[in-house]
XYZ file of C-alpha atoms in Angstrom:
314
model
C 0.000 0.000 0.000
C 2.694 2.187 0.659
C 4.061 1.987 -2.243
C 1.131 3.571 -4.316
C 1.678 7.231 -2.405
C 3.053 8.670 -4.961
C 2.481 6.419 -7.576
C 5.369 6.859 -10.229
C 3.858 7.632 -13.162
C 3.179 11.144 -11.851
C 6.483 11.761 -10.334
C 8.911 11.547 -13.121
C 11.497 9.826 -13.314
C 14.032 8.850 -11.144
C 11.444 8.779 -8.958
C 13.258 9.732 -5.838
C 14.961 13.033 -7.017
C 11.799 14.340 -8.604
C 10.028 14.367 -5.489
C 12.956 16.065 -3.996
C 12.480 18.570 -6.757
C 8.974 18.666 -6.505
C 8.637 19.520 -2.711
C 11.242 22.231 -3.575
C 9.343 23.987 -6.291
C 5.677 22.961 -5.078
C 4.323 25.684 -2.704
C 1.080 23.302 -1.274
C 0.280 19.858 -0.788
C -1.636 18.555 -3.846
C -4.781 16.852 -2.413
C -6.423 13.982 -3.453
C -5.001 15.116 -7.370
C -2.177 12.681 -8.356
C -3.256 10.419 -5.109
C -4.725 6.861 -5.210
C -8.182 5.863 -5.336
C -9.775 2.358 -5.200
C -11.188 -0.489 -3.035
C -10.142 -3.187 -0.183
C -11.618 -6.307 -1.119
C -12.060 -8.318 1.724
C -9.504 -10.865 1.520
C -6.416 -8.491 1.313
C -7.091 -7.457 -2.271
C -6.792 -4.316 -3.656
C -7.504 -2.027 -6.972
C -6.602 1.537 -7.232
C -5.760 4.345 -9.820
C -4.257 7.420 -9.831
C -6.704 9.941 -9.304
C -6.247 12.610 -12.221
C -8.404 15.240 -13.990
C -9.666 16.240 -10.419
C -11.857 18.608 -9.759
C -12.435 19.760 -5.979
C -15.188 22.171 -5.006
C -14.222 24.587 -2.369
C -17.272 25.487 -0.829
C -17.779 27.205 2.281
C -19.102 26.132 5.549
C -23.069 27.287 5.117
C -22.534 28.457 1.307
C -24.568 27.020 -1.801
C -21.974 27.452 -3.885
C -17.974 27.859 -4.103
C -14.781 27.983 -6.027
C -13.511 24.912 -7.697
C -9.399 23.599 -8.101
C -8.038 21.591 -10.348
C -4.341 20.361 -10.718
C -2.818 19.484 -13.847
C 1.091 18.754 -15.332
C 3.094 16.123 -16.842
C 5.496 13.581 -15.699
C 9.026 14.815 -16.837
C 11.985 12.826 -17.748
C 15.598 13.524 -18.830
C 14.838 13.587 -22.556
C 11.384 15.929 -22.011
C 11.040 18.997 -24.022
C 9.522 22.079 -21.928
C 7.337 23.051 -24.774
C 5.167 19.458 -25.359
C 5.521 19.154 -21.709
C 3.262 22.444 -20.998
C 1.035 21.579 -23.629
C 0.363 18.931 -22.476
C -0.622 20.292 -19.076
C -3.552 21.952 -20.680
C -4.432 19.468 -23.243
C -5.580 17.691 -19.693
C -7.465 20.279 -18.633
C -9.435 20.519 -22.455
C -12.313 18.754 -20.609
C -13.283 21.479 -18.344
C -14.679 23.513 -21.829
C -16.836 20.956 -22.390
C -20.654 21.735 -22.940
C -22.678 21.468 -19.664
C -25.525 18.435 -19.443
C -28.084 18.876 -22.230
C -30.425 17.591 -19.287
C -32.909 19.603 -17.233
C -33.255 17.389 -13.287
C -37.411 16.948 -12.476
C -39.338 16.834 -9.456
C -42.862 16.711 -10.201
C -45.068 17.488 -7.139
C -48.827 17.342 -5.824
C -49.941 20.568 -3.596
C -53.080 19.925 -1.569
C -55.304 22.852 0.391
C -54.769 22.124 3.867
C -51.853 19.887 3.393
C -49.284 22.079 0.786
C -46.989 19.918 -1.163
C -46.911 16.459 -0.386
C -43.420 14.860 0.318
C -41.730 18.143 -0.409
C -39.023 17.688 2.090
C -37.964 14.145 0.349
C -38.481 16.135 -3.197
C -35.900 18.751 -2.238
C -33.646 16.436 -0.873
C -33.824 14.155 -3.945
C -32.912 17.357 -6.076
C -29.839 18.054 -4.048
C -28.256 14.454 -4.436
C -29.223 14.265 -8.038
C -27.677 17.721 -8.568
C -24.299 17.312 -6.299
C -23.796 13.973 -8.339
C -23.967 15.333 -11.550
C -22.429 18.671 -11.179
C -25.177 20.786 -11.193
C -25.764 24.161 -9.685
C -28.586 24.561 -7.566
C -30.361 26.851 -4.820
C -32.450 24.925 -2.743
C -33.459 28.139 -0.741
C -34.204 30.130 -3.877
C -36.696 26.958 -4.934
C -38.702 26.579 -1.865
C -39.143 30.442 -1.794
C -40.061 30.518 -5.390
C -42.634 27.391 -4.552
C -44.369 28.719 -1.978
C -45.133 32.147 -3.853
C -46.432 30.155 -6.484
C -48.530 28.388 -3.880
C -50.111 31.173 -2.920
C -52.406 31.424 -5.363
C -53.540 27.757 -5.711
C -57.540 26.616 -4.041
C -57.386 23.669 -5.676
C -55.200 20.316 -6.197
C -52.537 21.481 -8.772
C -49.378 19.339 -10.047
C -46.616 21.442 -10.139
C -43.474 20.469 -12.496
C -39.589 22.166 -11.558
C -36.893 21.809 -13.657
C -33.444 22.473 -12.815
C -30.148 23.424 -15.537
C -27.222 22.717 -14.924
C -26.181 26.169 -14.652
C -28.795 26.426 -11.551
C -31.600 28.217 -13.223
C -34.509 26.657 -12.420
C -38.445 27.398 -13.628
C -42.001 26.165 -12.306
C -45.223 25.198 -14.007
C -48.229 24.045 -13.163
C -51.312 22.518 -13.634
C -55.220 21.117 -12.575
C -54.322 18.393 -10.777
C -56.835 15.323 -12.431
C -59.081 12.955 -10.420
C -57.055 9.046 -10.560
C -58.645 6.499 -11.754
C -59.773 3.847 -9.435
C -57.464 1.091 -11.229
C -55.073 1.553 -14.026
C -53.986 -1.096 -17.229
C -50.744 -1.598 -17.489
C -49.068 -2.803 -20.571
C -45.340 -4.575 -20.417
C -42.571 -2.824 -22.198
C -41.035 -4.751 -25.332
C -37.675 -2.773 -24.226
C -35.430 -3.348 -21.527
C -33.518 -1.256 -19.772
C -29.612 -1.182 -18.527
C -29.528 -1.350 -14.859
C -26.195 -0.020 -15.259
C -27.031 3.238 -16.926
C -26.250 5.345 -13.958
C -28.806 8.071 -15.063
C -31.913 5.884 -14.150
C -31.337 6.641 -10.232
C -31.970 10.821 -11.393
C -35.209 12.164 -12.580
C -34.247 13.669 -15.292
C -35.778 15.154 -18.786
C -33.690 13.090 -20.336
C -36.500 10.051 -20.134
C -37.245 9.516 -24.115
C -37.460 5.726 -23.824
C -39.904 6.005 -21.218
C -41.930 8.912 -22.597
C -42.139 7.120 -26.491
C -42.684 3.786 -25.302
C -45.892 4.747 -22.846
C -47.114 6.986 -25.649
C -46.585 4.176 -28.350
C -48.058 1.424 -25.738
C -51.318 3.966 -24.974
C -51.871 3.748 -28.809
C -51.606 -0.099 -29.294
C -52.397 -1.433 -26.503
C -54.939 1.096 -23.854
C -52.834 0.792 -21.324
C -52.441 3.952 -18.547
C -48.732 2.861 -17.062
C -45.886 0.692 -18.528
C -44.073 -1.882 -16.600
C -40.470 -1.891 -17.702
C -38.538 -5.024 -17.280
C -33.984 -4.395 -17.050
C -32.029 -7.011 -19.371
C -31.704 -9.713 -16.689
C -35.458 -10.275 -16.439
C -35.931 -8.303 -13.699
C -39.218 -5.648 -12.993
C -37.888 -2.628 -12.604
C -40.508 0.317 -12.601
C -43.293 2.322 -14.674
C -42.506 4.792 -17.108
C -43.683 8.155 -14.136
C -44.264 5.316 -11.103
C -42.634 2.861 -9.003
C -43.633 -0.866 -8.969
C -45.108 -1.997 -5.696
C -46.644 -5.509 -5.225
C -48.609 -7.514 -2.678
C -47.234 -10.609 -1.720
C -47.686 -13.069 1.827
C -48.942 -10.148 3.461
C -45.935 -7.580 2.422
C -45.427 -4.912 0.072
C -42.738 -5.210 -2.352
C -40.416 -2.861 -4.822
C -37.364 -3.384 -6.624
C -34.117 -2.600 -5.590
C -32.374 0.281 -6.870
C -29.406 -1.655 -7.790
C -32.173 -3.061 -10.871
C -31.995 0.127 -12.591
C -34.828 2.610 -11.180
C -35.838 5.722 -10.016
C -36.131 6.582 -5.913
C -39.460 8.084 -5.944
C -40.104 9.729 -2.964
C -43.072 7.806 -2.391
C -41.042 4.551 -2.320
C -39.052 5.897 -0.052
C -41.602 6.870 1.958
C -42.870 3.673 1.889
C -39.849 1.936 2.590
C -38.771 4.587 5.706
C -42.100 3.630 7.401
C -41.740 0.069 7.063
C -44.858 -0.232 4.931
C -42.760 -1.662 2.431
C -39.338 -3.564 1.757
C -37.287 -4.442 -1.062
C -37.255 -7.436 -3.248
C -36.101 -9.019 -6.880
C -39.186 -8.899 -8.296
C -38.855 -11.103 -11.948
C -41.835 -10.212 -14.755
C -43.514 -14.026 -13.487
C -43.576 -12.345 -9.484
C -45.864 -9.748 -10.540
C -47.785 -11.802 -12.997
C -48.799 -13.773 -9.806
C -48.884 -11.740 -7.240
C -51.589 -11.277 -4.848
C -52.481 -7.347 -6.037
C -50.202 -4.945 -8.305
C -49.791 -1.013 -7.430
C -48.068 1.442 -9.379
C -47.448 4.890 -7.511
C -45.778 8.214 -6.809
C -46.074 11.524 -4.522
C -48.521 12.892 -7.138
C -51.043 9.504 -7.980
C -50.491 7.714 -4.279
C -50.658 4.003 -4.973
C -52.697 3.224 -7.734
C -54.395 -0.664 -8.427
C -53.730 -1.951 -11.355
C -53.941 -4.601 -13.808
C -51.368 -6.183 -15.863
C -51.980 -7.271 -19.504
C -49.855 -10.524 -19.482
C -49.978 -10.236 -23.670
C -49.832 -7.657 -26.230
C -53.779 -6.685 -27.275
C -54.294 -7.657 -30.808
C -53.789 -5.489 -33.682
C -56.869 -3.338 -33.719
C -57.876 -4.460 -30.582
Protein backbone atom coordinates (compact mmCIF):
# COMPACT_ATOMS: atom_id res chain seq x y z
CA UNK A 1 0.00 0.00 0.00
CA UNK A 2 2.69 2.19 0.66
CA UNK A 3 4.06 1.99 -2.24
CA UNK A 4 1.13 3.57 -4.32
CA UNK A 5 1.68 7.23 -2.40
CA UNK A 6 3.05 8.67 -4.96
CA UNK A 7 2.48 6.42 -7.58
CA UNK A 8 5.37 6.86 -10.23
CA UNK A 9 3.86 7.63 -13.16
CA UNK A 10 3.18 11.14 -11.85
CA UNK A 11 6.48 11.76 -10.33
CA UNK A 12 8.91 11.55 -13.12
CA UNK A 13 11.50 9.83 -13.31
CA UNK A 14 14.03 8.85 -11.14
CA UNK A 15 11.44 8.78 -8.96
CA UNK A 16 13.26 9.73 -5.84
CA UNK A 17 14.96 13.03 -7.02
CA UNK A 18 11.80 14.34 -8.60
CA UNK A 19 10.03 14.37 -5.49
CA UNK A 20 12.96 16.06 -4.00
CA UNK A 21 12.48 18.57 -6.76
CA UNK A 22 8.97 18.67 -6.51
CA UNK A 23 8.64 19.52 -2.71
CA UNK A 24 11.24 22.23 -3.58
CA UNK A 25 9.34 23.99 -6.29
CA UNK A 26 5.68 22.96 -5.08
CA UNK A 27 4.32 25.68 -2.70
CA UNK A 28 1.08 23.30 -1.27
CA UNK A 29 0.28 19.86 -0.79
CA UNK A 30 -1.64 18.56 -3.85
CA UNK A 31 -4.78 16.85 -2.41
CA UNK A 32 -6.42 13.98 -3.45
CA UNK A 33 -5.00 15.12 -7.37
CA UNK A 34 -2.18 12.68 -8.36
CA UNK A 35 -3.26 10.42 -5.11
CA UNK A 36 -4.72 6.86 -5.21
CA UNK A 37 -8.18 5.86 -5.34
CA UNK A 38 -9.77 2.36 -5.20
CA UNK A 39 -11.19 -0.49 -3.03
CA UNK A 40 -10.14 -3.19 -0.18
CA UNK A 41 -11.62 -6.31 -1.12
CA UNK A 42 -12.06 -8.32 1.72
CA UNK A 43 -9.50 -10.87 1.52
CA UNK A 44 -6.42 -8.49 1.31
CA UNK A 45 -7.09 -7.46 -2.27
CA UNK A 46 -6.79 -4.32 -3.66
CA UNK A 47 -7.50 -2.03 -6.97
CA UNK A 48 -6.60 1.54 -7.23
CA UNK A 49 -5.76 4.34 -9.82
CA UNK A 50 -4.26 7.42 -9.83
CA UNK A 51 -6.70 9.94 -9.30
CA UNK A 52 -6.25 12.61 -12.22
CA UNK A 53 -8.40 15.24 -13.99
CA UNK A 54 -9.67 16.24 -10.42
CA UNK A 55 -11.86 18.61 -9.76
CA UNK A 56 -12.44 19.76 -5.98
CA UNK A 57 -15.19 22.17 -5.01
CA UNK A 58 -14.22 24.59 -2.37
CA UNK A 59 -17.27 25.49 -0.83
CA UNK A 60 -17.78 27.21 2.28
CA UNK A 61 -19.10 26.13 5.55
CA UNK A 62 -23.07 27.29 5.12
CA UNK A 63 -22.53 28.46 1.31
CA UNK A 64 -24.57 27.02 -1.80
CA UNK A 65 -21.97 27.45 -3.88
CA UNK A 66 -17.97 27.86 -4.10
CA UNK A 67 -14.78 27.98 -6.03
CA UNK A 68 -13.51 24.91 -7.70
CA UNK A 69 -9.40 23.60 -8.10
CA UNK A 70 -8.04 21.59 -10.35
CA UNK A 71 -4.34 20.36 -10.72
CA UNK A 72 -2.82 19.48 -13.85
CA UNK A 73 1.09 18.75 -15.33
CA UNK A 74 3.09 16.12 -16.84
CA UNK A 75 5.50 13.58 -15.70
CA UNK A 76 9.03 14.81 -16.84
CA UNK A 77 11.98 12.83 -17.75
CA UNK A 78 15.60 13.52 -18.83
CA UNK A 79 14.84 13.59 -22.56
CA UNK A 80 11.38 15.93 -22.01
CA UNK A 81 11.04 19.00 -24.02
CA UNK A 82 9.52 22.08 -21.93
CA UNK A 83 7.34 23.05 -24.77
CA UNK A 84 5.17 19.46 -25.36
CA UNK A 85 5.52 19.15 -21.71
CA UNK A 86 3.26 22.44 -21.00
CA UNK A 87 1.03 21.58 -23.63
CA UNK A 88 0.36 18.93 -22.48
CA UNK A 89 -0.62 20.29 -19.08
CA UNK A 90 -3.55 21.95 -20.68
CA UNK A 91 -4.43 19.47 -23.24
CA UNK A 92 -5.58 17.69 -19.69
CA UNK A 93 -7.47 20.28 -18.63
CA UNK A 94 -9.44 20.52 -22.46
CA UNK A 95 -12.31 18.75 -20.61
CA UNK A 96 -13.28 21.48 -18.34
CA UNK A 97 -14.68 23.51 -21.83
CA UNK A 98 -16.84 20.96 -22.39
CA UNK A 99 -20.65 21.73 -22.94
CA UNK A 100 -22.68 21.47 -19.66
CA UNK A 101 -25.53 18.44 -19.44
CA UNK A 102 -28.08 18.88 -22.23
CA UNK A 103 -30.42 17.59 -19.29
CA UNK A 104 -32.91 19.60 -17.23
CA UNK A 105 -33.26 17.39 -13.29
CA UNK A 106 -37.41 16.95 -12.48
CA UNK A 107 -39.34 16.83 -9.46
CA UNK A 108 -42.86 16.71 -10.20
CA UNK A 109 -45.07 17.49 -7.14
CA UNK A 110 -48.83 17.34 -5.82
CA UNK A 111 -49.94 20.57 -3.60
CA UNK A 112 -53.08 19.93 -1.57
CA UNK A 113 -55.30 22.85 0.39
CA UNK A 114 -54.77 22.12 3.87
CA UNK A 115 -51.85 19.89 3.39
CA UNK A 116 -49.28 22.08 0.79
CA UNK A 117 -46.99 19.92 -1.16
CA UNK A 118 -46.91 16.46 -0.39
CA UNK A 119 -43.42 14.86 0.32
CA UNK A 120 -41.73 18.14 -0.41
CA UNK A 121 -39.02 17.69 2.09
CA UNK A 122 -37.96 14.14 0.35
CA UNK A 123 -38.48 16.13 -3.20
CA UNK A 124 -35.90 18.75 -2.24
CA UNK A 125 -33.65 16.44 -0.87
CA UNK A 126 -33.82 14.16 -3.94
CA UNK A 127 -32.91 17.36 -6.08
CA UNK A 128 -29.84 18.05 -4.05
CA UNK A 129 -28.26 14.45 -4.44
CA UNK A 130 -29.22 14.27 -8.04
CA UNK A 131 -27.68 17.72 -8.57
CA UNK A 132 -24.30 17.31 -6.30
CA UNK A 133 -23.80 13.97 -8.34
CA UNK A 134 -23.97 15.33 -11.55
CA UNK A 135 -22.43 18.67 -11.18
CA UNK A 136 -25.18 20.79 -11.19
CA UNK A 137 -25.76 24.16 -9.68
CA UNK A 138 -28.59 24.56 -7.57
CA UNK A 139 -30.36 26.85 -4.82
CA UNK A 140 -32.45 24.93 -2.74
CA UNK A 141 -33.46 28.14 -0.74
CA UNK A 142 -34.20 30.13 -3.88
CA UNK A 143 -36.70 26.96 -4.93
CA UNK A 144 -38.70 26.58 -1.87
CA UNK A 145 -39.14 30.44 -1.79
CA UNK A 146 -40.06 30.52 -5.39
CA UNK A 147 -42.63 27.39 -4.55
CA UNK A 148 -44.37 28.72 -1.98
CA UNK A 149 -45.13 32.15 -3.85
CA UNK A 150 -46.43 30.16 -6.48
CA UNK A 151 -48.53 28.39 -3.88
CA UNK A 152 -50.11 31.17 -2.92
CA UNK A 153 -52.41 31.42 -5.36
CA UNK A 154 -53.54 27.76 -5.71
CA UNK A 155 -57.54 26.62 -4.04
CA UNK A 156 -57.39 23.67 -5.68
CA UNK A 157 -55.20 20.32 -6.20
CA UNK A 158 -52.54 21.48 -8.77
CA UNK A 159 -49.38 19.34 -10.05
CA UNK A 160 -46.62 21.44 -10.14
CA UNK A 161 -43.47 20.47 -12.50
CA UNK A 162 -39.59 22.17 -11.56
CA UNK A 163 -36.89 21.81 -13.66
CA UNK A 164 -33.44 22.47 -12.81
CA UNK A 165 -30.15 23.42 -15.54
CA UNK A 166 -27.22 22.72 -14.92
CA UNK A 167 -26.18 26.17 -14.65
CA UNK A 168 -28.79 26.43 -11.55
CA UNK A 169 -31.60 28.22 -13.22
CA UNK A 170 -34.51 26.66 -12.42
CA UNK A 171 -38.44 27.40 -13.63
CA UNK A 172 -42.00 26.16 -12.31
CA UNK A 173 -45.22 25.20 -14.01
CA UNK A 174 -48.23 24.05 -13.16
CA UNK A 175 -51.31 22.52 -13.63
CA UNK A 176 -55.22 21.12 -12.57
CA UNK A 177 -54.32 18.39 -10.78
CA UNK A 178 -56.84 15.32 -12.43
CA UNK A 179 -59.08 12.95 -10.42
CA UNK A 180 -57.06 9.05 -10.56
CA UNK A 181 -58.65 6.50 -11.75
CA UNK A 182 -59.77 3.85 -9.43
CA UNK A 183 -57.46 1.09 -11.23
CA UNK A 184 -55.07 1.55 -14.03
CA UNK A 185 -53.99 -1.10 -17.23
CA UNK A 186 -50.74 -1.60 -17.49
CA UNK A 187 -49.07 -2.80 -20.57
CA UNK A 188 -45.34 -4.58 -20.42
CA UNK A 189 -42.57 -2.82 -22.20
CA UNK A 190 -41.04 -4.75 -25.33
CA UNK A 191 -37.67 -2.77 -24.23
CA UNK A 192 -35.43 -3.35 -21.53
CA UNK A 193 -33.52 -1.26 -19.77
CA UNK A 194 -29.61 -1.18 -18.53
CA UNK A 195 -29.53 -1.35 -14.86
CA UNK A 196 -26.19 -0.02 -15.26
CA UNK A 197 -27.03 3.24 -16.93
CA UNK A 198 -26.25 5.34 -13.96
CA UNK A 199 -28.81 8.07 -15.06
CA UNK A 200 -31.91 5.88 -14.15
CA UNK A 201 -31.34 6.64 -10.23
CA UNK A 202 -31.97 10.82 -11.39
CA UNK A 203 -35.21 12.16 -12.58
CA UNK A 204 -34.25 13.67 -15.29
CA UNK A 205 -35.78 15.15 -18.79
CA UNK A 206 -33.69 13.09 -20.34
CA UNK A 207 -36.50 10.05 -20.13
CA UNK A 208 -37.25 9.52 -24.12
CA UNK A 209 -37.46 5.73 -23.82
CA UNK A 210 -39.90 6.00 -21.22
CA UNK A 211 -41.93 8.91 -22.60
CA UNK A 212 -42.14 7.12 -26.49
CA UNK A 213 -42.68 3.79 -25.30
CA UNK A 214 -45.89 4.75 -22.85
CA UNK A 215 -47.11 6.99 -25.65
CA UNK A 216 -46.59 4.18 -28.35
CA UNK A 217 -48.06 1.42 -25.74
CA UNK A 218 -51.32 3.97 -24.97
CA UNK A 219 -51.87 3.75 -28.81
CA UNK A 220 -51.61 -0.10 -29.29
CA UNK A 221 -52.40 -1.43 -26.50
CA UNK A 222 -54.94 1.10 -23.85
CA UNK A 223 -52.83 0.79 -21.32
CA UNK A 224 -52.44 3.95 -18.55
CA UNK A 225 -48.73 2.86 -17.06
CA UNK A 226 -45.89 0.69 -18.53
CA UNK A 227 -44.07 -1.88 -16.60
CA UNK A 228 -40.47 -1.89 -17.70
CA UNK A 229 -38.54 -5.02 -17.28
CA UNK A 230 -33.98 -4.40 -17.05
CA UNK A 231 -32.03 -7.01 -19.37
CA UNK A 232 -31.70 -9.71 -16.69
CA UNK A 233 -35.46 -10.27 -16.44
CA UNK A 234 -35.93 -8.30 -13.70
CA UNK A 235 -39.22 -5.65 -12.99
CA UNK A 236 -37.89 -2.63 -12.60
CA UNK A 237 -40.51 0.32 -12.60
CA UNK A 238 -43.29 2.32 -14.67
CA UNK A 239 -42.51 4.79 -17.11
CA UNK A 240 -43.68 8.15 -14.14
CA UNK A 241 -44.26 5.32 -11.10
CA UNK A 242 -42.63 2.86 -9.00
CA UNK A 243 -43.63 -0.87 -8.97
CA UNK A 244 -45.11 -2.00 -5.70
CA UNK A 245 -46.64 -5.51 -5.23
CA UNK A 246 -48.61 -7.51 -2.68
CA UNK A 247 -47.23 -10.61 -1.72
CA UNK A 248 -47.69 -13.07 1.83
CA UNK A 249 -48.94 -10.15 3.46
CA UNK A 250 -45.94 -7.58 2.42
CA UNK A 251 -45.43 -4.91 0.07
CA UNK A 252 -42.74 -5.21 -2.35
CA UNK A 253 -40.42 -2.86 -4.82
CA UNK A 254 -37.36 -3.38 -6.62
CA UNK A 255 -34.12 -2.60 -5.59
CA UNK A 256 -32.37 0.28 -6.87
CA UNK A 257 -29.41 -1.66 -7.79
CA UNK A 258 -32.17 -3.06 -10.87
CA UNK A 259 -32.00 0.13 -12.59
CA UNK A 260 -34.83 2.61 -11.18
CA UNK A 261 -35.84 5.72 -10.02
CA UNK A 262 -36.13 6.58 -5.91
CA UNK A 263 -39.46 8.08 -5.94
CA UNK A 264 -40.10 9.73 -2.96
CA UNK A 265 -43.07 7.81 -2.39
CA UNK A 266 -41.04 4.55 -2.32
CA UNK A 267 -39.05 5.90 -0.05
CA UNK A 268 -41.60 6.87 1.96
CA UNK A 269 -42.87 3.67 1.89
CA UNK A 270 -39.85 1.94 2.59
CA UNK A 271 -38.77 4.59 5.71
CA UNK A 272 -42.10 3.63 7.40
CA UNK A 273 -41.74 0.07 7.06
CA UNK A 274 -44.86 -0.23 4.93
CA UNK A 275 -42.76 -1.66 2.43
CA UNK A 276 -39.34 -3.56 1.76
CA UNK A 277 -37.29 -4.44 -1.06
CA UNK A 278 -37.26 -7.44 -3.25
CA UNK A 279 -36.10 -9.02 -6.88
CA UNK A 280 -39.19 -8.90 -8.30
CA UNK A 281 -38.86 -11.10 -11.95
CA UNK A 282 -41.84 -10.21 -14.76
CA UNK A 283 -43.51 -14.03 -13.49
CA UNK A 284 -43.58 -12.34 -9.48
CA UNK A 285 -45.86 -9.75 -10.54
CA UNK A 286 -47.78 -11.80 -13.00
CA UNK A 287 -48.80 -13.77 -9.81
CA UNK A 288 -48.88 -11.74 -7.24
CA UNK A 289 -51.59 -11.28 -4.85
CA UNK A 290 -52.48 -7.35 -6.04
CA UNK A 291 -50.20 -4.95 -8.30
CA UNK A 292 -49.79 -1.01 -7.43
CA UNK A 293 -48.07 1.44 -9.38
CA UNK A 294 -47.45 4.89 -7.51
CA UNK A 295 -45.78 8.21 -6.81
CA UNK A 296 -46.07 11.52 -4.52
CA UNK A 297 -48.52 12.89 -7.14
CA UNK A 298 -51.04 9.50 -7.98
CA UNK A 299 -50.49 7.71 -4.28
CA UNK A 300 -50.66 4.00 -4.97
CA UNK A 301 -52.70 3.22 -7.73
CA UNK A 302 -54.40 -0.66 -8.43
CA UNK A 303 -53.73 -1.95 -11.36
CA UNK A 304 -53.94 -4.60 -13.81
CA UNK A 305 -51.37 -6.18 -15.86
CA UNK A 306 -51.98 -7.27 -19.50
CA UNK A 307 -49.86 -10.52 -19.48
CA UNK A 308 -49.98 -10.24 -23.67
CA UNK A 309 -49.83 -7.66 -26.23
CA UNK A 310 -53.78 -6.68 -27.28
CA UNK A 311 -54.29 -7.66 -30.81
CA UNK A 312 -53.79 -5.49 -33.68
CA UNK A 313 -56.87 -3.34 -33.72
CA UNK A 314 -57.88 -4.46 -30.58
Amino acid sequence: MARLFPCGSITGAPKLRAMEILHELETGPRGIYTGAIGHLAPGGDFRFNVAIRTLVARTPEGASEGPFEIGTGSGVVFDSGAGPEYAESWLKLAFLERPLPDFALIETMAWHPGEGYLLLERHMRRLRTSAARLGFACAPERIAAALAERAAGFDAPRRVRLEVSADGRFRLADEALAPTPPRWRIALSDTPVDADNPLLAHKTTRRALYDETLKRMIKTRGCDEVLFVNRDGFATEGSYTNLFVARAGRLLTPPLAHGLLPGTLREALLDSGRAFEAELTLDDVLRAEKVYFGNSVRGLVASDIQSRPAADGA
